[in-house]
Short mmCIF file of C-alpha atoms in Angstrom, two decimals:
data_model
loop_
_atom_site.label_atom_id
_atom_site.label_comp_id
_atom_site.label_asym_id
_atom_site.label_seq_id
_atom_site.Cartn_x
_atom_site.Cartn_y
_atom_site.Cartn_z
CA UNK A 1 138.51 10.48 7.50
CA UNK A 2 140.28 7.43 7.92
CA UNK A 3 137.81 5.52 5.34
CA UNK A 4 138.43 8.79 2.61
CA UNK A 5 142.45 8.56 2.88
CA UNK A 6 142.20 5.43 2.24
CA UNK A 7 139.80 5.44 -0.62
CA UNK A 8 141.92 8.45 -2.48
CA UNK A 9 145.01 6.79 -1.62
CA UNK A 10 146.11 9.79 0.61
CA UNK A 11 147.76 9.94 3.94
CA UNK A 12 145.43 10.90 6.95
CA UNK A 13 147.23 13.81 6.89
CA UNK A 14 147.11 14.75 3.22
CA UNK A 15 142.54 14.45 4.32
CA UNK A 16 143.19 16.69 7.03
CA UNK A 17 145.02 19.70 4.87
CA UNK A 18 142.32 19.47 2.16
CA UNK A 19 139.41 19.65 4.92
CA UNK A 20 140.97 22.42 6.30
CA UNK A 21 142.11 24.26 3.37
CA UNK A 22 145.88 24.33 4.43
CA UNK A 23 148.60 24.69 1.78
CA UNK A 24 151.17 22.12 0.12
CA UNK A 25 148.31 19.71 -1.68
CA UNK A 26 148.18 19.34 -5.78
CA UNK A 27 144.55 20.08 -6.87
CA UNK A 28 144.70 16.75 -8.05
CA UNK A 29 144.78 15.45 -4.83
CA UNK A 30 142.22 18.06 -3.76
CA UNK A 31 139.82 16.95 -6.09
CA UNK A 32 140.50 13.26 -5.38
CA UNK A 33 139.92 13.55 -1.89
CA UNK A 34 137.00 15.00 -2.10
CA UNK A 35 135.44 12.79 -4.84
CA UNK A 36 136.04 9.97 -2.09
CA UNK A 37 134.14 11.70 0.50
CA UNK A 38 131.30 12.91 -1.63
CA UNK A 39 131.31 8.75 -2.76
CA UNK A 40 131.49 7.86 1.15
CA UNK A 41 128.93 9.89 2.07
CA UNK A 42 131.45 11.95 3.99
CA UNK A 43 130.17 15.31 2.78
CA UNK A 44 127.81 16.55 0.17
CA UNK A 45 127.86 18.13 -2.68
CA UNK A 46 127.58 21.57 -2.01
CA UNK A 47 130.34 20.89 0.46
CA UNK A 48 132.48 19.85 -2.59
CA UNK A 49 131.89 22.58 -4.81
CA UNK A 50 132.97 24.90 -1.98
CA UNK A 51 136.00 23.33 -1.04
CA UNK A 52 137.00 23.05 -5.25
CA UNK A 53 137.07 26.45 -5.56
CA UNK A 54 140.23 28.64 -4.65
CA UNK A 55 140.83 28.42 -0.89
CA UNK A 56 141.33 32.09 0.57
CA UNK A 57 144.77 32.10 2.36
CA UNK A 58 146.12 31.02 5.73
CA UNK A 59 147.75 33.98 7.68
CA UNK A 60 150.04 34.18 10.62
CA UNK A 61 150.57 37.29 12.74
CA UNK A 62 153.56 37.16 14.70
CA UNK A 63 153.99 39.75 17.24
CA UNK A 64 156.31 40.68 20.07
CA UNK A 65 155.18 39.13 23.61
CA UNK A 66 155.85 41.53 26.99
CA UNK A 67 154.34 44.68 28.08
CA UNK A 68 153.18 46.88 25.35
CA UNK A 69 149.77 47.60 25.50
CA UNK A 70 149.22 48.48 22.12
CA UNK A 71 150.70 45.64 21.02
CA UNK A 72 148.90 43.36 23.05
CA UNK A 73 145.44 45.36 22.29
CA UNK A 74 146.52 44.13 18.41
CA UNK A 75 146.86 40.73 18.87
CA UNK A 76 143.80 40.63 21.04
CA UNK A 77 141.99 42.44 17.60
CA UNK A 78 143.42 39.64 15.30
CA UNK A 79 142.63 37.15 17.67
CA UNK A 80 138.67 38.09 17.96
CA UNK A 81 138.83 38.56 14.16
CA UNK A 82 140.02 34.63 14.22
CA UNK A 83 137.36 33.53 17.01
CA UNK A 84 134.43 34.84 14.72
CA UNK A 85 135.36 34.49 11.04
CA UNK A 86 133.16 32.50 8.81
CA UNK A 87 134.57 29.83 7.02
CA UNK A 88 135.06 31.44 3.72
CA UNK A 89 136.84 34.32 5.26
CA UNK A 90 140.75 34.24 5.25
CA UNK A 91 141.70 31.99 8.23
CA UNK A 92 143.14 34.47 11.11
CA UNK A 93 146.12 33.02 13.96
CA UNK A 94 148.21 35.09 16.40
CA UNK A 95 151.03 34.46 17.97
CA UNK A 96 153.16 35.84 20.27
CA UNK A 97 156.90 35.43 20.21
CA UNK A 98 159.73 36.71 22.57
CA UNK A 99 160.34 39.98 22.20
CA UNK A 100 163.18 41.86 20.91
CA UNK A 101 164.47 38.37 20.22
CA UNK A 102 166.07 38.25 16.49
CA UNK A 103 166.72 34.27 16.62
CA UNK A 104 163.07 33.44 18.03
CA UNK A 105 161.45 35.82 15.42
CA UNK A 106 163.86 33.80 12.68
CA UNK A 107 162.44 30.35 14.15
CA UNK A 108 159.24 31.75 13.82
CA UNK A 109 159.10 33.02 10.16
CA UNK A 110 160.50 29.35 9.36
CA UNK A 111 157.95 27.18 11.27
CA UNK A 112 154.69 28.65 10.55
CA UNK A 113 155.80 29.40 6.63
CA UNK A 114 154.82 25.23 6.51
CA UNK A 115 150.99 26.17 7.19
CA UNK A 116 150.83 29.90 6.56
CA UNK A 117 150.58 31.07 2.80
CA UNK A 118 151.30 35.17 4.13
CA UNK A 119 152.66 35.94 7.51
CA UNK A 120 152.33 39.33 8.82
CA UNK A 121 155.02 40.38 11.26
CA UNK A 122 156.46 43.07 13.62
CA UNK A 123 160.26 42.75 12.60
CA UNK A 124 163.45 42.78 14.14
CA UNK A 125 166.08 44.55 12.44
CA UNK A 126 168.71 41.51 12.43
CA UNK A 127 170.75 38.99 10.16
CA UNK A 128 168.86 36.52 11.45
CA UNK A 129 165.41 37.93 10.59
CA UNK A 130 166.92 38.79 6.86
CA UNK A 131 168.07 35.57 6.17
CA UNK A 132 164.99 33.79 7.35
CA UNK A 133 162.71 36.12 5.52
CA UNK A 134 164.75 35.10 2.06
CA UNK A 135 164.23 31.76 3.03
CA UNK A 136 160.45 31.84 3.63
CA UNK A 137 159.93 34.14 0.90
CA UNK A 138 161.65 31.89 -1.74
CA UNK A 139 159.73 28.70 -0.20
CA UNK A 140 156.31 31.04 -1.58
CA UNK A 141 155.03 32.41 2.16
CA UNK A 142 154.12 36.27 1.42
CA UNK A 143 155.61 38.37 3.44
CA UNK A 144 154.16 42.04 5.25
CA UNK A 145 155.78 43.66 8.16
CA UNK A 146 153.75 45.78 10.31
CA UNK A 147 154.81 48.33 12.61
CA UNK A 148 158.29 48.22 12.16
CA UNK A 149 159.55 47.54 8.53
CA UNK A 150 162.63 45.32 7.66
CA UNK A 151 163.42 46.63 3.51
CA UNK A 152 163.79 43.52 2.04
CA UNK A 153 163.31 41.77 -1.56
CA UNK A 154 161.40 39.57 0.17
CA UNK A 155 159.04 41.88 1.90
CA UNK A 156 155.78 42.01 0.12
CA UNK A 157 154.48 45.23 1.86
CA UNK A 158 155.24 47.30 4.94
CA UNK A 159 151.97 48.22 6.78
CA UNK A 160 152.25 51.35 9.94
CA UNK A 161 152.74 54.54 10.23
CA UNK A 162 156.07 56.76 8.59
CA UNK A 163 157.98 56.41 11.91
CA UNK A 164 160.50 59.13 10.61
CA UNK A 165 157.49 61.66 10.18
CA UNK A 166 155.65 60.41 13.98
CA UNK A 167 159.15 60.99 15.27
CA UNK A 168 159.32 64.68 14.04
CA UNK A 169 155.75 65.34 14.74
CA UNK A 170 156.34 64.22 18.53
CA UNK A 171 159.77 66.58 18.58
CA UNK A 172 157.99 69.41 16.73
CA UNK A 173 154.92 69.41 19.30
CA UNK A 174 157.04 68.59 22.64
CA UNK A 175 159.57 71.92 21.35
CA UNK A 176 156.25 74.28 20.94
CA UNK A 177 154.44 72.24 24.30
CA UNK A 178 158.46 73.17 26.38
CA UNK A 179 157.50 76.86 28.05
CA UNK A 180 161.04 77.39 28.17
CA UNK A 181 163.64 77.73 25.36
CA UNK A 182 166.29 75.65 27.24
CA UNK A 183 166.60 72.59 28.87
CA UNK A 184 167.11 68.77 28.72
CA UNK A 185 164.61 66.30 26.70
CA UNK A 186 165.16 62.53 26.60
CA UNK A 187 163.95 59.94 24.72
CA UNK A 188 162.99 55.93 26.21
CA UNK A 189 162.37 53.28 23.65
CA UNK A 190 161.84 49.67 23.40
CA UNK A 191 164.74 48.61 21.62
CA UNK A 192 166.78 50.02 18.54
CA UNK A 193 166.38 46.65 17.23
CA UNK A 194 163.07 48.00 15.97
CA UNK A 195 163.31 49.57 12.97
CA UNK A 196 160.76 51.79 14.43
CA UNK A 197 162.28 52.72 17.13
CA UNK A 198 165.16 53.63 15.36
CA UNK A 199 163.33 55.66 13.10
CA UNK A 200 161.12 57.48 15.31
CA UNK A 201 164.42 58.37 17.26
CA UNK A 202 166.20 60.17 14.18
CA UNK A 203 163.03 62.40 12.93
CA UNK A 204 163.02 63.17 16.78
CA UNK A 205 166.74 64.34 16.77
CA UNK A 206 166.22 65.79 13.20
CA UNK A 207 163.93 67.95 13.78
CA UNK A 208 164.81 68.90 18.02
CA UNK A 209 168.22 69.82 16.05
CA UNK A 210 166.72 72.20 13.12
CA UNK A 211 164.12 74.24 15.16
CA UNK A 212 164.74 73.88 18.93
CA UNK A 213 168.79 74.03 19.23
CA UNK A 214 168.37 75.23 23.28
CA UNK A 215 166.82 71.69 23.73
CA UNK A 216 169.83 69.36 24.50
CA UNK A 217 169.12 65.76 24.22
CA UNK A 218 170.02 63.25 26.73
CA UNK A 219 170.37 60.55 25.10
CA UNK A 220 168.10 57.09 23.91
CA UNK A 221 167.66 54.55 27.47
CA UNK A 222 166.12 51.52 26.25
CA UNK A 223 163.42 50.24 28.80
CA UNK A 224 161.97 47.25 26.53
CA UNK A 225 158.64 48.39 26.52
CA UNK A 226 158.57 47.08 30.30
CA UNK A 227 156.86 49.40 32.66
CA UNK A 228 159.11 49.27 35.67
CA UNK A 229 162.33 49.53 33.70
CA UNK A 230 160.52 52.67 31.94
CA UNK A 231 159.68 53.85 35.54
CA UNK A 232 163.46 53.23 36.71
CA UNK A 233 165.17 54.97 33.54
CA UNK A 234 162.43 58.00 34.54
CA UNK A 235 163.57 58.60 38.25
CA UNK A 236 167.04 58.36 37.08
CA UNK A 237 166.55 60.89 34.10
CA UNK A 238 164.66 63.51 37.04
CA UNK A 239 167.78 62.64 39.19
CA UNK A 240 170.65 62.94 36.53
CA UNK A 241 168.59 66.31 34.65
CA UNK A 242 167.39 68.75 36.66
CA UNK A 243 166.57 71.04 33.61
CA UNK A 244 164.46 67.87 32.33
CA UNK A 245 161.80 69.01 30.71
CA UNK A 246 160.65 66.77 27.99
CA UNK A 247 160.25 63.12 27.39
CA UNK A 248 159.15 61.09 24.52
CA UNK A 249 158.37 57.64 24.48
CA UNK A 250 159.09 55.90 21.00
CA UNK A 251 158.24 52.71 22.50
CA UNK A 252 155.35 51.26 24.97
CA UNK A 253 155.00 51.19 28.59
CA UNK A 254 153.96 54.69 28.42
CA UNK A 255 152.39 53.71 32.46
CA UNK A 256 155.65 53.31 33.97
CA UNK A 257 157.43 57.11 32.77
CA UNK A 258 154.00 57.90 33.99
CA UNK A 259 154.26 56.75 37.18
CA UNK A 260 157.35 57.80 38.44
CA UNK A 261 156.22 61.88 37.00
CA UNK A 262 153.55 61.73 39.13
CA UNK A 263 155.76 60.14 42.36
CA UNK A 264 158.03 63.16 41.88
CA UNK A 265 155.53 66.11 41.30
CA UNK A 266 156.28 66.73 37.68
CA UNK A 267 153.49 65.20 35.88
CA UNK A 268 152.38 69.29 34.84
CA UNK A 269 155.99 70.61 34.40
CA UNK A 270 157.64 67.93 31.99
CA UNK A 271 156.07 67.43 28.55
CA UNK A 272 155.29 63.73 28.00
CA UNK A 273 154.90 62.47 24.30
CA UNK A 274 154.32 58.62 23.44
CA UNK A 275 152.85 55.87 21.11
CA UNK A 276 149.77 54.30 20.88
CA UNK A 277 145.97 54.67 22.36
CA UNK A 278 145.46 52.05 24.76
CA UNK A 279 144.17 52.08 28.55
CA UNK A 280 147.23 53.19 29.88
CA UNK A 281 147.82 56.05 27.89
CA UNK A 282 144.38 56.95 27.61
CA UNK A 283 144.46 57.14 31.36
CA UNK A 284 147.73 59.68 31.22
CA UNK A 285 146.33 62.03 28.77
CA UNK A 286 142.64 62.39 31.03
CA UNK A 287 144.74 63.14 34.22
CA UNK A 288 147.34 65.35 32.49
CA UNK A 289 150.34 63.64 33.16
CA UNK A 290 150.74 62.35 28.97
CA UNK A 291 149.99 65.73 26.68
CA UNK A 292 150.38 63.66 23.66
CA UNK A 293 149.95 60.09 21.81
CA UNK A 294 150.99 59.52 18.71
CA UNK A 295 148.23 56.71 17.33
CA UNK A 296 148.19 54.06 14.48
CA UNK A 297 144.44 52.40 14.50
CA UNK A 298 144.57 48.69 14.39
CA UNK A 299 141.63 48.00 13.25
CA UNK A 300 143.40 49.66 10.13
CA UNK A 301 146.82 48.07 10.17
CA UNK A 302 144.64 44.39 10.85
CA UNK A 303 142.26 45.35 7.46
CA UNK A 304 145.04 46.52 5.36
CA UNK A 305 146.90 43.27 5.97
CA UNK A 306 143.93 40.75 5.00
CA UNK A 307 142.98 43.18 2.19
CA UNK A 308 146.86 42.51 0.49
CA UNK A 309 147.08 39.05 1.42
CA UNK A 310 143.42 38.31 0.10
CA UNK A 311 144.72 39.94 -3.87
CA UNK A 312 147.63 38.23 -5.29
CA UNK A 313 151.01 38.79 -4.79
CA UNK A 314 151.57 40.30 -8.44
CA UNK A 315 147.87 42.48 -8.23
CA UNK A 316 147.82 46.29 -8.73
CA UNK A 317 148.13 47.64 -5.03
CA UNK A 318 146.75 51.36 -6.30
CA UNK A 319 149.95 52.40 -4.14
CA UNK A 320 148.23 50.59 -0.50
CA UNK A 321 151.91 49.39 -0.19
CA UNK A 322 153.90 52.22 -0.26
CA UNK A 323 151.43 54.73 1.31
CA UNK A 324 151.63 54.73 5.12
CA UNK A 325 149.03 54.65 7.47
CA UNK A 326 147.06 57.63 8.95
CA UNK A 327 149.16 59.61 12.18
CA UNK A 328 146.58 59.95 14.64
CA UNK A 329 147.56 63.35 17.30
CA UNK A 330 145.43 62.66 20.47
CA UNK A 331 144.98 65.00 22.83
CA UNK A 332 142.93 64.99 26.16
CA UNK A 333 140.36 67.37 24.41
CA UNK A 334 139.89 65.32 21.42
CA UNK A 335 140.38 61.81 23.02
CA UNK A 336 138.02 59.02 20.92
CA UNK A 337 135.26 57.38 22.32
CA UNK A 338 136.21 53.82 24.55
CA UNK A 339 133.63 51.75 22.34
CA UNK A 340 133.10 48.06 24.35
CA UNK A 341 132.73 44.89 22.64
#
């Protein structure tokens, strides 16, 4: 490599990003780069021709660290995707950034937008996150949030479910589920930082509100999708609300609400609604403590993405952008198979 930079008159560097198909080099350079190392006996020909021709783009997921299983069965998805593409495939990395944590998400967007040609990103709903996103967007990284939107100019695409409609459907169910026509119902989430979250919370209240006006809400408790503060807020709820008998998780950590029904005998008497098909919850609805979960498939969200980053930005959609993606209602009868590998 050393031998080709210095043959094209190129850094070592400027080599290494036309090898590797990463962004920022002229095609002029491309192509002089590679006429040294087809001259140098570097590569061959074939190898040439490929690397001349349009390089798919480089895409970074970024995605909340912590305890959410479903988020953390995504990342594991995009990651495999990554381990086994082929080389002409769109080049996959995840990474994992602090949760709930506007200024970390902002460094984020910033320092892979000098590799990454589209990012892909679970956003936080912050001044720090919208000014970042202008800046990345305006410096020609593509832009999709997934999971929880942030509306911006500079958004390309938002890619999950209608959080406004899962949050209805979840009040609408737990109201029919309730055998009585009175009594308390509380909601846990990760953080109203989420979009999301937020969302889910006021088609919840909407609809409780409009059709079930004996229900009286307890209020939001925010257990950051971390199991033992979900477990914590639980026993206090059963403590504080001894009419309790509804909860809905807009967030993760569905094992921890779980966990402290079953400690105090109520895992049959309160209704318990949540987010996302993963171990945990799949565990909750086969026992009977969970009656609900509210799905999104990754696989889905993860193929939607590459599909819009692999068109260009100003290609017909056919209305993939603003259509959301399919509500999955899982019950313990009509639970999906656990496929392996």
């Amino acid at each position: 490599m050393s031998d080709v930079a210095a043959t094209a008159g190129v850094s070592l560097a400027t080599v290494d990003r036309v090898l590797n198909r990463r962004k920022g080099v002229k095609p002029r350079t491309v192509e002089r780069v590679l006429k040294a190392a087809v001259a140098l006996g570097y590569m061959e020909a074939e190898e040439r021709e490929r690397l001349s021709g349009p390089r798919p783009p480089n895409v970074a997921f970024l995605l909340p660290k912590g305890g959410n299983p479903y988020l953390r069965l995504l990342g594991d998805k995009v990651r495999a995707i990554a381990e086994t593409s082929l080389r002409d495939d769109v080049p996959v990395r995840c990474f994992f950034i602090e949760s709930f944590d506007a200024g970390a998400l902002a460094t984020a967007l910033r320092h892979h937008a000098r590799w990454a040609d589209g990012i892909a990103f679970m956003a936080v709903d912050h001044p720090l996150v919208r000014e970042a996103a202008e800046e990345v967007a305006d410096g020609g990284t593509r832009l999709i949030t997934i999971v929880s939107d942030l509306p911006h100019p500079g958004r390309e695409a938002y890619i999950g479910l209608d959080n406004q409609a899962a949050g209805r459907t979840a009040a609408l169910l737990l109201g029919r589920f309730c055998r009585v026509r009175e009594g308390s119902v509380a909601l846990v989430a990760g953080s109203r930082n989420y979009r999301a979250h937020a969302e889910r919370e006021m088609g919840f209240l909407s609809l409780i509100e409009e059709a079930h006006p004996g229900l009286r809400v307890v209020g939001m408790r925010e257990g950051h999708d971390d199991r033992n503060e979900n477990y914590r807020h639980t026993l206090s709820l059963l403590e504080q609300n001894p009419d309790l008998v509804g909860i809905y998780n807009v967030g993760g950590a569905s094992d921890g609400i779980g966990r402290a029904l079953r400690e105090q005998g109520k895992g049959g008497d309160v209704v318990f609604i949540g987010h996302g098909l993963t171990g945990d919850t799949r565990r909750l609805l086969i026992e009977g403590t969970m009656d609900v979960v509210i799905n999104s498939d990754p696989d889905q969200t993860i193929a939607q993405t590459l599909a819009r980053f692999s068109r260009p930005p100003d290609a017909p959609s056919n209305g993939d952008a603003q259509r959301p993606l399919a509500m999955e209602v899982i019950f313990r009868e009509n639970i999906p198979p656990q496929l392996k590998g």
